[in-house]
mmCIF file of C-alpha atoms and ligand atoms in Angstrom:
data_model
loop_
_atom_site.group_PDB
_atom_site.id
_atom_site.type_symbol
_atom_site.label_atom_id
_atom_site.label_comp_id
_atom_site.label_asym_id
_atom_site.label_seq_id
_atom_site.Cartn_x
_atom_site.Cartn_y
_atom_site.Cartn_z
ATOM 1 C CA MET A 58 -69.130 -77.054 20.583
ATOM 2 C CA ALA A 59 -66.722 -79.923 21.043
ATOM 3 C CA SER A 60 -65.350 -78.261 24.173
ATOM 4 C CA ILE A 61 -68.704 -78.466 25.925
ATOM 5 C CA PRO A 62 -68.629 -81.599 28.053
ATOM 6 C CA ASN A 63 -71.487 -84.036 28.390
ATOM 7 C CA LEU A 64 -73.998 -82.123 30.444
ATOM 8 C CA ASN A 65 -75.416 -85.236 32.026
ATOM 9 C CA THR A 66 -72.141 -85.925 33.779
ATOM 10 C CA LEU A 67 -71.972 -82.534 35.449
ATOM 11 C CA GLY A 68 -74.507 -83.378 38.179
ATOM 12 C CA GLY A 69 -75.619 -80.795 40.724
ATOM 13 C CA GLY A 70 -76.782 -78.252 38.196
ATOM 14 C CA ARG A 71 -78.229 -75.037 39.455
ATOM 15 C CA ARG A 72 -78.774 -76.248 42.973
ATOM 16 C CA GLY A 73 -75.063 -76.992 43.292
ATOM 17 C CA HIS A 74 -74.293 -73.588 41.860
ATOM 18 C CA ARG A 75 -76.547 -71.868 44.356
ATOM 19 C CA LEU A 76 -75.030 -73.776 47.248
ATOM 20 C CA ARG A 77 -71.544 -72.834 46.153
ATOM 21 C CA GLY A 78 -72.503 -69.172 46.302
ATOM 22 C CA GLY A 79 -74.819 -69.480 49.286
ATOM 23 C CA ARG A 80 -72.476 -70.900 51.913
ATOM 24 C CA GLY A 81 -70.321 -67.820 51.975
ATOM 25 C CA THR A 82 -67.180 -69.827 51.246
ATOM 26 C CA THR A 83 -64.451 -68.543 48.942
ATOM 27 C CA PRO A 84 -65.031 -69.892 45.451
ATOM 28 C CA THR A 85 -62.414 -72.441 44.431
ATOM 29 C CA HIS A 86 -60.824 -72.896 41.025
ATOM 30 C CA GLU A 87 -63.158 -75.898 40.478
ATOM 31 C CA ASP A 88 -66.156 -73.689 41.286
ATOM 32 C CA ALA A 89 -65.046 -71.136 38.714
ATOM 33 C CA THR A 90 -64.541 -73.840 36.082
ATOM 34 C CA ALA A 91 -67.931 -75.380 36.829
ATOM 35 C CA ASP A 92 -69.551 -71.946 36.589
ATOM 36 C CA SER A 93 -68.002 -71.240 33.232
ATOM 37 C CA VAL A 94 -69.030 -74.680 31.924
ATOM 38 C CA GLU A 95 -72.557 -74.018 33.145
ATOM 39 C CA ARG A 96 -72.610 -70.614 31.454
ATOM 40 C CA GLY A 97 -71.472 -72.216 28.188
ATOM 41 C CA ARG A 98 -74.180 -74.825 28.490
ATOM 42 C CA ASP A 99 -76.812 -72.166 29.182
ATOM 43 C CA GLN A 100 -75.743 -70.188 26.129
ATOM 44 C CA VAL A 101 -76.274 -73.226 23.935
ATOM 45 C CA VAL A 102 -79.771 -73.611 25.384
ATOM 46 C CA GLN A 103 -80.527 -69.914 24.912
ATOM 47 C CA GLN A 104 -79.456 -70.106 21.287
ATOM 48 C CA THR A 105 -82.033 -72.808 20.576
ATOM 49 C CA ASP A 106 -84.450 -69.891 20.393
ATOM 50 C CA HIS A 107 -82.747 -68.870 17.171
ATOM 51 C CA ASP A 108 -83.513 -72.334 15.749
ATOM 52 C CA ALA A 109 -87.165 -72.009 16.728
ATOM 53 C CA SER A 110 -87.384 -68.489 15.354
ATOM 54 C CA SER A 111 -85.659 -69.522 12.090
ATOM 55 C CA SER A 112 -88.038 -72.434 11.619
ATOM 56 C CA ARG A 113 -91.008 -70.148 12.242
ATOM 57 C CA MET A 114 -89.628 -67.619 9.759
ATOM 58 C CA SER A 115 -89.125 -70.303 7.119
ATOM 59 C CA ALA A 116 -92.680 -71.647 7.594
ATOM 60 C CA VAL A 117 -94.131 -68.139 7.444
ATOM 61 C CA ALA A 118 -92.163 -67.140 4.338
ATOM 62 C CA LEU A 119 -93.400 -70.215 2.473
ATOM 63 C CA GLY A 120 -97.041 -69.642 3.416
ATOM 64 C CA TYR A 121 -97.509 -72.429 5.969
ATOM 65 C CA LEU A 122 -98.222 -69.988 8.777
ATOM 66 C CA ASP A 123 -99.695 -66.537 8.785
ATOM 67 C CA ASP A 124 -97.669 -64.643 11.364
ATOM 68 C CA PRO A 125 -96.977 -60.958 10.756
ATOM 69 C CA TYR A 126 -94.668 -60.767 13.782
ATOM 70 C CA ALA A 127 -92.274 -63.610 13.000
ATOM 71 C CA ARG A 128 -90.166 -61.336 10.781
ATOM 72 C CA THR A 129 -89.942 -58.575 13.375
ATOM 73 C CA PHE A 130 -88.561 -60.887 16.040
ATOM 74 C CA PHE A 131 -86.398 -62.788 13.581
ATOM 75 C CA GLY A 132 -84.836 -59.568 12.311
ATOM 76 C CA HIS A 133 -85.649 -57.626 9.146
ATOM 77 C CA ASP A 134 -82.025 -57.564 8.035
ATOM 78 C CA THR A 135 -81.368 -61.264 8.458
ATOM 79 C CA GLU A 136 -81.667 -63.485 5.426
ATOM 80 C CA ILE A 137 -84.764 -65.685 5.587
ATOM 81 C CA PRO A 138 -83.718 -69.300 6.133
ATOM 82 C CA LYS A 139 -85.223 -72.119 4.114
ATOM 83 C CA ARG A 140 -85.901 -75.243 6.107
ATOM 84 C CA TYR A 141 -86.597 -78.693 4.647
ATOM 85 C CA PRO A 142 -90.254 -79.317 3.758
ATOM 86 C CA ILE A 143 -90.649 -81.842 6.597
ATOM 87 C CA ILE A 144 -89.392 -79.271 9.116
ATOM 88 C CA ASN A 145 -91.771 -76.623 7.775
ATOM 89 C CA ARG A 146 -94.669 -79.009 8.023
ATOM 90 C CA GLY A 147 -93.675 -79.953 11.576
ATOM 91 C CA THR A 148 -93.433 -76.307 12.588
ATOM 92 C CA TYR A 149 -96.870 -75.740 11.103
ATOM 93 C CA VAL A 150 -98.502 -78.658 12.952
ATOM 94 C CA ARG A 151 -96.880 -77.791 16.275
ATOM 95 C CA THR A 152 -97.911 -74.151 16.077
ATOM 96 C CA LYS A 153 -101.469 -74.865 14.972
ATOM 97 C CA ALA A 154 -102.045 -77.570 17.595
ATOM 98 C CA ILE A 155 -100.897 -75.328 20.446
ATOM 99 C CA ASP A 156 -102.817 -72.365 19.006
ATOM 100 C CA ARG A 157 -105.946 -74.451 18.948
ATOM 101 C CA LEU A 158 -105.618 -75.599 22.581
ATOM 102 C CA VAL A 159 -104.964 -71.987 23.602
ATOM 103 C CA LYS A 160 -107.958 -70.741 21.639
ATOM 104 C CA GLN A 161 -110.281 -73.356 23.133
ATOM 105 C CA PHE A 162 -109.175 -72.214 26.594
ATOM 106 C CA LEU A 163 -109.738 -68.549 25.748
ATOM 107 C CA ASP A 164 -113.081 -69.172 24.041
ATOM 108 C CA VAL A 165 -114.634 -71.021 26.953
ATOM 109 C CA ARG A 166 -116.356 -68.740 29.495
ATOM 110 C CA PRO A 167 -115.354 -65.784 27.297
ATOM 111 C CA THR A 168 -115.933 -63.068 29.862
ATOM 112 C CA GLN A 169 -113.738 -64.716 32.517
ATOM 113 C CA LYS A 170 -110.298 -63.192 33.018
ATOM 114 C CA LYS A 171 -107.533 -65.701 32.310
ATOM 115 C CA GLN A 172 -103.776 -66.073 32.514
ATOM 116 C CA ILE A 173 -101.148 -67.655 30.279
ATOM 117 C CA VAL A 174 -97.549 -68.301 31.325
ATOM 118 C CA SER A 175 -95.163 -69.181 28.517
ATOM 119 C CA LEU A 176 -92.076 -70.963 29.854
ATOM 120 C CA GLY A 177 -88.965 -70.321 27.776
ATOM 121 C CA ALA A 178 -90.964 -68.130 25.398
ATOM 122 C CA GLY A 179 -87.934 -66.935 23.436
ATOM 123 C CA SER A 180 -89.005 -65.054 20.310
ATOM 124 C CA ASP A 181 -92.481 -66.556 20.388
ATOM 125 C CA THR A 182 -95.146 -64.367 18.760
ATOM 126 C CA ARG A 183 -98.306 -65.939 20.180
ATOM 127 C CA PHE A 184 -99.280 -63.054 22.446
ATOM 128 C CA PHE A 185 -99.062 -60.542 19.620
ATOM 129 C CA ARG A 186 -101.129 -62.712 17.326
ATOM 130 C CA LEU A 187 -103.708 -63.063 20.093
ATOM 131 C CA VAL A 188 -103.974 -59.298 20.472
ATOM 132 C CA ASP A 189 -104.670 -59.049 16.733
ATOM 133 C CA GLU A 190 -107.208 -61.846 16.753
ATOM 134 C CA SER A 191 -109.030 -60.631 19.830
ATOM 135 C CA SER A 192 -109.736 -57.134 18.517
ATOM 136 C CA ALA A 193 -113.442 -57.949 18.155
ATOM 137 C CA SER A 194 -113.825 -59.860 21.441
ATOM 138 C CA ASN A 195 -113.766 -58.733 25.031
ATOM 139 C CA LEU A 196 -110.968 -61.039 26.079
ATOM 140 C CA HIS A 197 -109.328 -60.346 29.447
ATOM 141 C CA LEU A 198 -105.940 -61.931 29.585
ATOM 142 C CA VAL A 199 -102.739 -61.608 31.599
ATOM 143 C CA TYR A 200 -99.876 -63.017 29.535
ATOM 144 C CA HIS A 201 -96.459 -63.776 31.025
ATOM 145 C CA GLU A 202 -93.357 -64.767 29.117
ATOM 146 C CA LEU A 203 -90.352 -66.170 30.974
ATOM 147 C CA ASP A 204 -86.872 -66.739 29.620
ATOM 148 C CA PHE A 205 -83.206 -66.233 30.418
ATOM 149 C CA GLU A 206 -82.140 -62.621 30.759
ATOM 150 C CA ALA A 207 -80.155 -62.673 27.488
ATOM 151 C CA ASN A 208 -83.199 -63.720 25.461
ATOM 152 C CA VAL A 209 -85.543 -61.393 27.324
ATOM 153 C CA ASN A 210 -83.227 -58.447 26.709
ATOM 154 C CA ARG A 211 -83.194 -59.190 23.007
ATOM 155 C CA LYS A 212 -86.983 -59.353 22.929
ATOM 156 C CA ARG A 213 -87.300 -56.126 24.938
ATOM 157 C CA THR A 214 -85.020 -54.337 22.499
ATOM 158 C CA THR A 215 -87.154 -55.525 19.570
ATOM 159 C CA LEU A 216 -90.312 -54.393 21.347
ATOM 160 C CA ARG A 217 -88.846 -50.973 22.045
ATOM 161 C CA GLN A 218 -87.605 -50.525 18.506
ATOM 162 C CA SER A 219 -90.776 -51.627 16.765
ATOM 163 C CA ALA A 220 -93.424 -48.918 16.566
ATOM 164 C CA GLU A 221 -95.897 -51.546 15.387
ATOM 165 C CA LEU A 222 -95.349 -53.819 18.406
ATOM 166 C CA SER A 223 -95.388 -50.889 20.835
ATOM 167 C CA ARG A 224 -98.733 -49.811 19.394
ATOM 168 C CA LEU A 225 -100.033 -53.347 19.635
ATOM 169 C CA LEU A 226 -98.968 -53.652 23.281
ATOM 170 C CA LYS A 227 -100.715 -50.400 24.053
ATOM 171 C CA SER A 228 -103.929 -51.238 22.235
ATOM 172 C CA GLY A 229 -103.950 -54.692 23.875
ATOM 173 C CA GLY A 230 -103.399 -53.100 27.289
ATOM 174 C CA ASP A 231 -106.288 -50.673 26.706
ATOM 175 C CA ARG A 232 -108.548 -53.651 25.934
ATOM 176 C CA GLY A 233 -107.496 -55.782 28.931
ATOM 177 C CA LEU A 234 -104.699 -57.886 27.451
ATOM 178 C CA THR A 235 -101.653 -57.262 29.582
ATOM 179 C CA TYR A 236 -98.185 -58.511 28.757
ATOM 180 C CA HIS A 237 -95.302 -59.215 31.168
ATOM 181 C CA LEU A 238 -91.851 -60.234 30.048
ATOM 182 C CA HIS A 239 -89.756 -61.712 32.889
ATOM 183 C CA ALA A 240 -86.040 -62.381 32.883
ATOM 184 C CA LEU A 241 -85.915 -65.531 34.941
ATOM 185 C CA ASP A 242 -83.929 -68.728 34.964
ATOM 186 C CA LEU A 243 -86.656 -71.308 35.513
ATOM 187 C CA ARG A 244 -84.295 -73.349 37.652
ATOM 188 C CA ASP A 245 -84.560 -70.584 40.229
ATOM 189 C CA LEU A 246 -88.185 -71.628 40.769
ATOM 190 C CA ALA A 247 -87.019 -75.087 41.794
ATOM 191 C CA VAL A 248 -85.341 -74.064 45.066
ATOM 192 C CA LYS A 249 -86.554 -73.820 48.646
ATOM 193 C CA SER A 250 -87.319 -70.099 48.621
ATOM 194 C CA PRO A 251 -88.160 -69.284 45.025
ATOM 195 C CA PRO A 252 -88.770 -65.707 43.895
ATOM 196 C CA GLU A 253 -92.264 -64.363 43.276
ATOM 197 C CA ILE A 254 -93.146 -63.816 39.647
ATOM 198 C CA PRO A 255 -94.346 -60.198 39.526
ATOM 199 C CA SER A 256 -98.017 -59.788 38.540
ATOM 200 C CA LEU A 257 -98.685 -63.527 38.490
ATOM 201 C CA ASP A 258 -102.285 -63.723 39.670
ATOM 202 C CA PRO A 259 -102.872 -66.964 41.599
ATOM 203 C CA GLN A 260 -106.645 -66.541 41.402
ATOM 204 C CA LEU A 261 -106.911 -66.758 37.604
ATOM 205 C CA PRO A 262 -107.386 -69.914 35.554
ATOM 206 C CA THR A 263 -103.851 -70.355 34.271
ATOM 207 C CA LEU A 264 -102.472 -72.094 31.226
ATOM 208 C CA LEU A 265 -98.754 -72.902 31.223
ATOM 209 C CA ILE A 266 -97.108 -73.424 27.854
ATOM 210 C CA SER A 267 -93.788 -75.190 27.444
ATOM 211 C CA GLU A 268 -92.964 -75.228 23.765
ATOM 212 C CA CYS A 269 -89.651 -77.063 23.756
ATOM 213 C CA CYS A 270 -88.492 -75.617 27.067
ATOM 214 C CA LEU A 271 -88.857 -77.898 30.109
ATOM 215 C CA CYS A 272 -87.008 -80.619 28.174
ATOM 216 C CA TYR A 273 -83.768 -78.678 28.692
ATOM 217 C CA LEU A 274 -84.006 -78.975 32.482
ATOM 218 C CA PRO A 275 -83.062 -82.007 34.589
ATOM 219 C CA HIS A 276 -86.279 -83.938 35.116
ATOM 220 C CA GLU A 277 -86.386 -83.242 38.885
ATOM 221 C CA THR A 278 -86.023 -79.530 38.172
ATOM 222 C CA ALA A 279 -88.685 -79.584 35.449
ATOM 223 C CA ALA A 280 -91.051 -81.312 37.909
ATOM 224 C CA ALA A 281 -90.183 -78.784 40.632
ATOM 225 C CA VAL A 282 -90.967 -75.895 38.261
ATOM 226 C CA LEU A 283 -94.416 -77.373 37.681
ATOM 227 C CA ASP A 284 -94.803 -77.849 41.458
ATOM 228 C CA TYR A 285 -94.028 -74.156 41.912
ATOM 229 C CA PHE A 286 -96.969 -73.177 39.734
ATOM 230 C CA SER A 287 -99.187 -75.884 41.144
ATOM 231 C CA MET A 288 -98.595 -74.575 44.660
ATOM 232 C CA HIS A 289 -98.978 -70.909 43.726
ATOM 233 C CA ILE A 290 -102.142 -71.405 41.699
ATOM 234 C CA PRO A 291 -104.659 -73.253 43.825
ATOM 235 C CA GLY A 292 -107.480 -73.260 41.255
ATOM 236 C CA SER A 293 -107.744 -74.135 37.571
ATOM 237 C CA MET A 294 -104.406 -74.793 35.947
ATOM 238 C CA ALA A 295 -103.196 -76.595 32.849
ATOM 239 C CA LEU A 296 -100.028 -77.268 30.916
ATOM 240 C CA VAL A 297 -99.592 -77.663 27.180
ATOM 241 C CA LEU A 298 -96.180 -78.909 26.197
ATOM 242 C CA TYR A 299 -94.418 -79.713 22.975
ATOM 243 C CA GLU A 300 -91.233 -81.753 22.931
ATOM 244 C CA PRO A 301 -89.448 -84.720 21.356
ATOM 245 C CA ILE A 302 -90.241 -88.314 22.339
ATOM 246 C CA ARG A 303 -89.128 -91.863 21.452
ATOM 247 C CA PRO A 304 -85.340 -91.522 21.825
ATOM 248 C CA PHE A 305 -84.703 -95.267 21.893
ATOM 249 C CA ASP A 306 -85.408 -96.365 18.315
ATOM 250 C CA ALA A 307 -82.979 -95.842 15.435
ATOM 251 C CA PHE A 308 -84.372 -92.452 14.421
ATOM 252 C CA GLY A 309 -84.563 -91.345 18.061
ATOM 253 C CA LYS A 310 -80.943 -92.322 18.672
ATOM 254 C CA THR A 311 -79.825 -90.351 15.607
ATOM 255 C CA MET A 312 -81.858 -87.370 16.800
ATOM 256 C CA VAL A 313 -80.165 -87.517 20.218
ATOM 257 C CA THR A 314 -76.689 -87.866 18.680
ATOM 258 C CA ASN A 315 -77.262 -84.979 16.268
ATOM 259 C CA LEU A 316 -78.395 -82.697 19.066
ATOM 260 C CA ALA A 317 -75.522 -83.791 21.310
ATOM 261 C CA SER A 318 -73.031 -82.896 18.575
ATOM 262 C CA ARG A 319 -74.353 -79.327 18.898
ATOM 263 C CA GLY A 320 -74.042 -79.442 22.699
ATOM 264 C CA ILE A 321 -77.798 -79.828 23.149
ATOM 265 C CA HIS A 322 -78.986 -82.369 25.719
ATOM 266 C CA LEU A 323 -82.661 -82.890 26.201
ATOM 267 C CA GLN A 324 -82.540 -83.919 29.800
ATOM 268 C CA THR A 325 -86.116 -85.148 30.242
ATOM 269 C CA LEU A 326 -86.316 -87.035 26.949
ATOM 270 C CA LYS A 327 -85.553 -90.516 28.239
ATOM 271 C CA ARG A 328 -87.840 -90.209 31.245
ATOM 272 C CA TYR A 329 -90.820 -88.920 29.260
ATOM 273 C CA SER A 330 -90.125 -90.972 26.178
ATOM 274 C CA THR A 331 -93.676 -91.976 25.228
ATOM 275 C CA LEU A 332 -97.118 -90.419 25.014
ATOM 276 C CA GLU A 333 -98.134 -92.441 28.063
ATOM 277 C CA ALA A 334 -95.115 -91.226 30.049
ATOM 278 C CA GLN A 335 -95.996 -87.633 29.139
ATOM 279 C CA GLN A 336 -99.549 -88.146 30.370
ATOM 280 C CA GLY A 337 -98.268 -89.754 33.582
ATOM 281 C CA ARG A 338 -96.014 -86.784 34.169
ATOM 282 C CA LEU A 339 -98.947 -84.393 33.815
ATOM 283 C CA ARG A 340 -100.972 -86.443 36.281
ATOM 284 C CA LEU A 341 -98.094 -86.417 38.762
ATOM 285 C CA ALA A 342 -97.845 -82.643 38.366
ATOM 286 C CA GLY A 343 -101.306 -82.397 39.911
ATOM 287 C CA LEU A 344 -103.126 -81.934 36.598
ATOM 288 C CA SER A 345 -105.403 -84.696 37.690
ATOM 289 C CA ASP A 346 -108.643 -83.933 35.851
ATOM 290 C CA GLY A 347 -107.424 -84.967 32.419
ATOM 291 C CA GLN A 348 -104.341 -85.648 30.358
ATOM 292 C CA ALA A 349 -103.876 -86.270 26.661
ATOM 293 C CA ALA A 350 -101.017 -86.551 24.215
ATOM 294 C CA ARG A 351 -100.662 -86.878 20.464
ATOM 295 C CA ASP A 352 -97.599 -87.112 18.325
ATOM 296 C CA VAL A 353 -97.276 -84.682 15.445
ATOM 297 C CA LEU A 354 -98.049 -87.363 12.878
ATOM 298 C CA GLN A 355 -101.321 -88.208 14.615
ATOM 299 C CA LEU A 356 -102.230 -84.539 14.758
ATOM 300 C CA TYR A 357 -101.488 -84.078 11.073
ATOM 301 C CA ASP A 358 -103.441 -87.155 9.963
ATOM 302 C CA ASP A 359 -106.497 -86.532 12.146
ATOM 303 C CA ASP A 360 -109.348 -84.672 10.414
ATOM 304 C CA ASP A 361 -110.495 -83.426 13.798
ATOM 305 C CA TRP A 362 -107.207 -81.535 14.218
ATOM 306 C CA MET A 363 -106.417 -80.778 10.619
ATOM 307 C CA ALA A 364 -109.262 -79.969 8.264
ATOM 308 C CA PRO A 365 -108.800 -81.944 5.019
ATOM 309 C CA GLU A 366 -108.828 -78.747 2.937
ATOM 310 C CA GLU A 367 -106.070 -77.302 5.134
ATOM 311 C CA ARG A 368 -104.025 -80.490 4.703
ATOM 312 C CA GLU A 369 -104.538 -80.156 0.963
ATOM 313 C CA ARG A 370 -103.363 -76.538 1.062
ATOM 314 C CA ILE A 371 -100.246 -77.492 3.041
ATOM 315 C CA GLU A 372 -99.395 -80.322 0.677
ATOM 316 C CA LYS A 373 -99.467 -77.954 -2.292
ATOM 317 C CA LEU A 374 -96.992 -75.532 -0.757
ATOM 318 C CA GLU A 375 -93.911 -77.672 -1.228
ATOM 319 C CA TRP A 376 -93.219 -80.994 -2.830
ATOM 320 C CA LEU A 377 -92.404 -83.493 -0.099
ATOM 321 C CA ASP A 378 -90.971 -86.677 -1.503
ATOM 322 C CA GLU A 379 -89.549 -87.936 1.784
ATOM 323 C CA VAL A 380 -92.876 -89.235 3.093
ATOM 324 C CA GLU A 381 -91.208 -91.887 5.200
ATOM 325 C CA GLU A 382 -88.876 -89.313 6.735
ATOM 326 C CA TRP A 383 -91.837 -87.081 7.512
ATOM 327 C CA GLN A 384 -93.578 -89.948 9.265
ATOM 328 C CA LEU A 385 -90.457 -90.725 11.275
ATOM 329 C CA LEU A 386 -89.792 -87.135 12.232
ATOM 330 C CA ALA A 387 -93.402 -86.372 13.055
ATOM 331 C CA SER A 388 -93.772 -89.437 15.250
ATOM 332 C CA HIS A 389 -90.820 -88.260 17.355
ATOM 333 C CA TYR A 390 -92.433 -85.028 18.560
ATOM 334 C CA CYS A 391 -95.541 -84.673 20.638
ATOM 335 C CA VAL A 392 -98.010 -82.213 22.045
ATOM 336 C CA ALA A 393 -99.287 -83.189 25.505
ATOM 337 C CA TRP A 394 -101.779 -81.382 27.671
ATOM 338 C CA GLY A 395 -103.191 -81.898 31.138
ATOM 339 C CA TRP A 396 -105.452 -79.923 33.412
ATOM 340 C CA ARG A 397 -107.341 -79.497 36.598
ATOM 341 C CA GLY A 398 -110.416 -77.318 36.962
ATOM 342 C CA GLU A 399 -113.705 -76.988 35.174
ATOM 343 C CA ALA A 400 -112.721 -74.246 32.738
ATOM 344 C CA PHE A 401 -110.175 -76.538 31.090
ATOM 345 C CA GLY A 402 -112.479 -79.541 31.275
ATOM 346 C CA GLU A 403 -115.080 -77.550 29.330
ATOM 347 C CA ALA A 404 -112.507 -76.229 26.882
ATOM 348 C CA TRP A 405 -110.819 -79.478 26.031
ATOM 349 C CA ALA A 406 -112.973 -82.429 26.987
ATOM 350 C CA SER A 407 -115.230 -82.346 23.942
ATOM 351 C CA ARG A 408 -112.621 -81.872 21.212
ATOM 352 C CA GLY A 409 -109.425 -83.835 21.521
ATOM 353 C CA GLY A 410 -109.336 -83.591 25.302
ATOM 354 C CA SER A 411 -110.264 -86.350 27.661
ATOM 355 C CA SER A 412 -111.903 -88.312 24.850
ATOM 356 C CA SER A 413 -108.484 -88.645 23.268
ATOM 357 C CA ILE A 414 -107.123 -90.231 26.427
ATOM 358 C CA ARG A 415 -109.093 -93.324 25.549
ATOM 359 C CA ASN A 416 -107.715 -93.295 22.005
ATOM 360 C CA ILE A 417 -104.166 -92.829 23.168
ATOM 361 C CA GLN A 418 -104.247 -95.601 25.715
ATOM 362 C CA MET A 419 -105.098 -98.035 22.958
ATOM 363 C CA ILE A 420 -101.935 -97.268 20.997
HETATM 364 C C1 SAM B 1762 -86.209 -74.120 21.591
HETATM 365 S S1 SAM B 1762 -86.411 -72.559 22.337
HETATM 366 C C2 SAM B 1762 -88.175 -72.371 22.189
HETATM 367 C C3 SAM B 1762 -88.642 -70.958 22.217
HETATM 368 C C4 SAM B 1762 -90.166 -70.781 22.094
HETATM 369 N N1 SAM B 1762 -90.846 -71.469 23.163
HETATM 370 C C5 SAM B 1762 -90.657 -71.283 20.758
HETATM 371 O O1 SAM B 1762 -91.170 -72.402 20.707
HETATM 372 O O2 SAM B 1762 -90.524 -70.558 19.782
HETATM 373 C C6 SAM B 1762 -86.216 -72.906 24.079
HETATM 374 C C7 SAM B 1762 -86.315 -71.693 24.947
HETATM 375 O O3 SAM B 1762 -86.369 -72.109 26.320
HETATM 376 C C8 SAM B 1762 -85.558 -71.237 27.067
HETATM 377 N N2 SAM B 1762 -85.110 -71.898 28.304
HETATM 378 C C9 SAM B 1762 -84.525 -73.113 28.409
HETATM 379 N N3 SAM B 1762 -84.161 -73.340 29.698
HETATM 380 C C10 SAM B 1762 -84.556 -72.244 30.416
HETATM 381 C C11 SAM B 1762 -84.434 -71.863 31.769
HETATM 382 N N4 SAM B 1762 -83.831 -72.643 32.675
HETATM 383 N N5 SAM B 1762 -84.945 -70.675 32.160
HETATM 384 C C12 SAM B 1762 -85.538 -69.851 31.245
HETATM 385 N N6 SAM B 1762 -85.651 -70.155 29.941
HETATM 386 C C13 SAM B 1762 -85.163 -71.334 29.510
HETATM 387 C C14 SAM B 1762 -84.402 -70.935 26.141
HETATM 388 O O4 SAM B 1762 -83.667 -69.797 26.531
HETATM 389 C C15 SAM B 1762 -85.121 -70.770 24.813
HETATM 390 O O5 SAM B 1762 -85.547 -69.461 24.585
#
């Protein structure tokens, strides 16, 4: 990892790369070096999926989450990792909070066909859990997952090799839940003539999910990716994101240094460093009807998000003596969501949606 230079000093990024190739000039030695540095950097980002998948596996194995598909994507032959209790609890809160926002969207106007686009989906299992959960409902859903080719290929292989997942995909498809897995570098959406995403239906109310993904892009690129969807989907659209915040205090600085030592640079972290900045970003992205944000600690401590009996169950799973560390860690990650369109207003305004904007602005 030490050989990977500071990514923030590289400049240009993907746009520069595309220009180098696009002008028809002979690539220079510097171009080749820059390309190989960029590839190394991308690999580090791609491998963060293994971290996410390991954390999910740990939380599932210990009973925090009920996810029958985590093991399949993690790998049956790989030893189950054991994360620290505070990490398991964080994984639990993050997953449940996003699940709840997704469910509220799907439950509103239940007969309306809807679309979800998961940016940097990695080994995420949400679609497969939704197929299970929706067996009794008449949900119509188009679900897209986007990630780098390397990660998509791995997921495709797992899907092909798992009879259970193949069956699930088929039964979901028969009931109107269609799944599309796209190999796509999101930065390619941030150029002048971006590609079309096959089967993306611009007429459907669309929920974008970025669970620790857009933070890996330069902030202009992350904003341009959101612009891409905003321009392609004229009607109801929303984004739910999960990512770190507060990089400037002592804990935040340590978090940034630790990640940097692994070659990981969260490029939007300083720009969207607070809950308010996250909400402002959502507003600027055209999600003008409502924005809200909560850090993980707020979500965990709020009875409206976490039923007291569920909190009690979680606290019995593992002894957590580092309460202060939990509070620090949990206050450095947030879930933020913003929307335009009535479907999302109905889904989110009454429970933790626009009403929480007022709460948040008082913090
Ligand atoms: C930390 S992982 C999270 C995976 C998944 N969302 C989850 O929460 O389990 C980040 C994911 O974003 C993907 N990603 C980051 N930058 C991307 C880009 N430019 N294009 C496509 N995928 C990207 C990575 O490959 C990786 O799978």
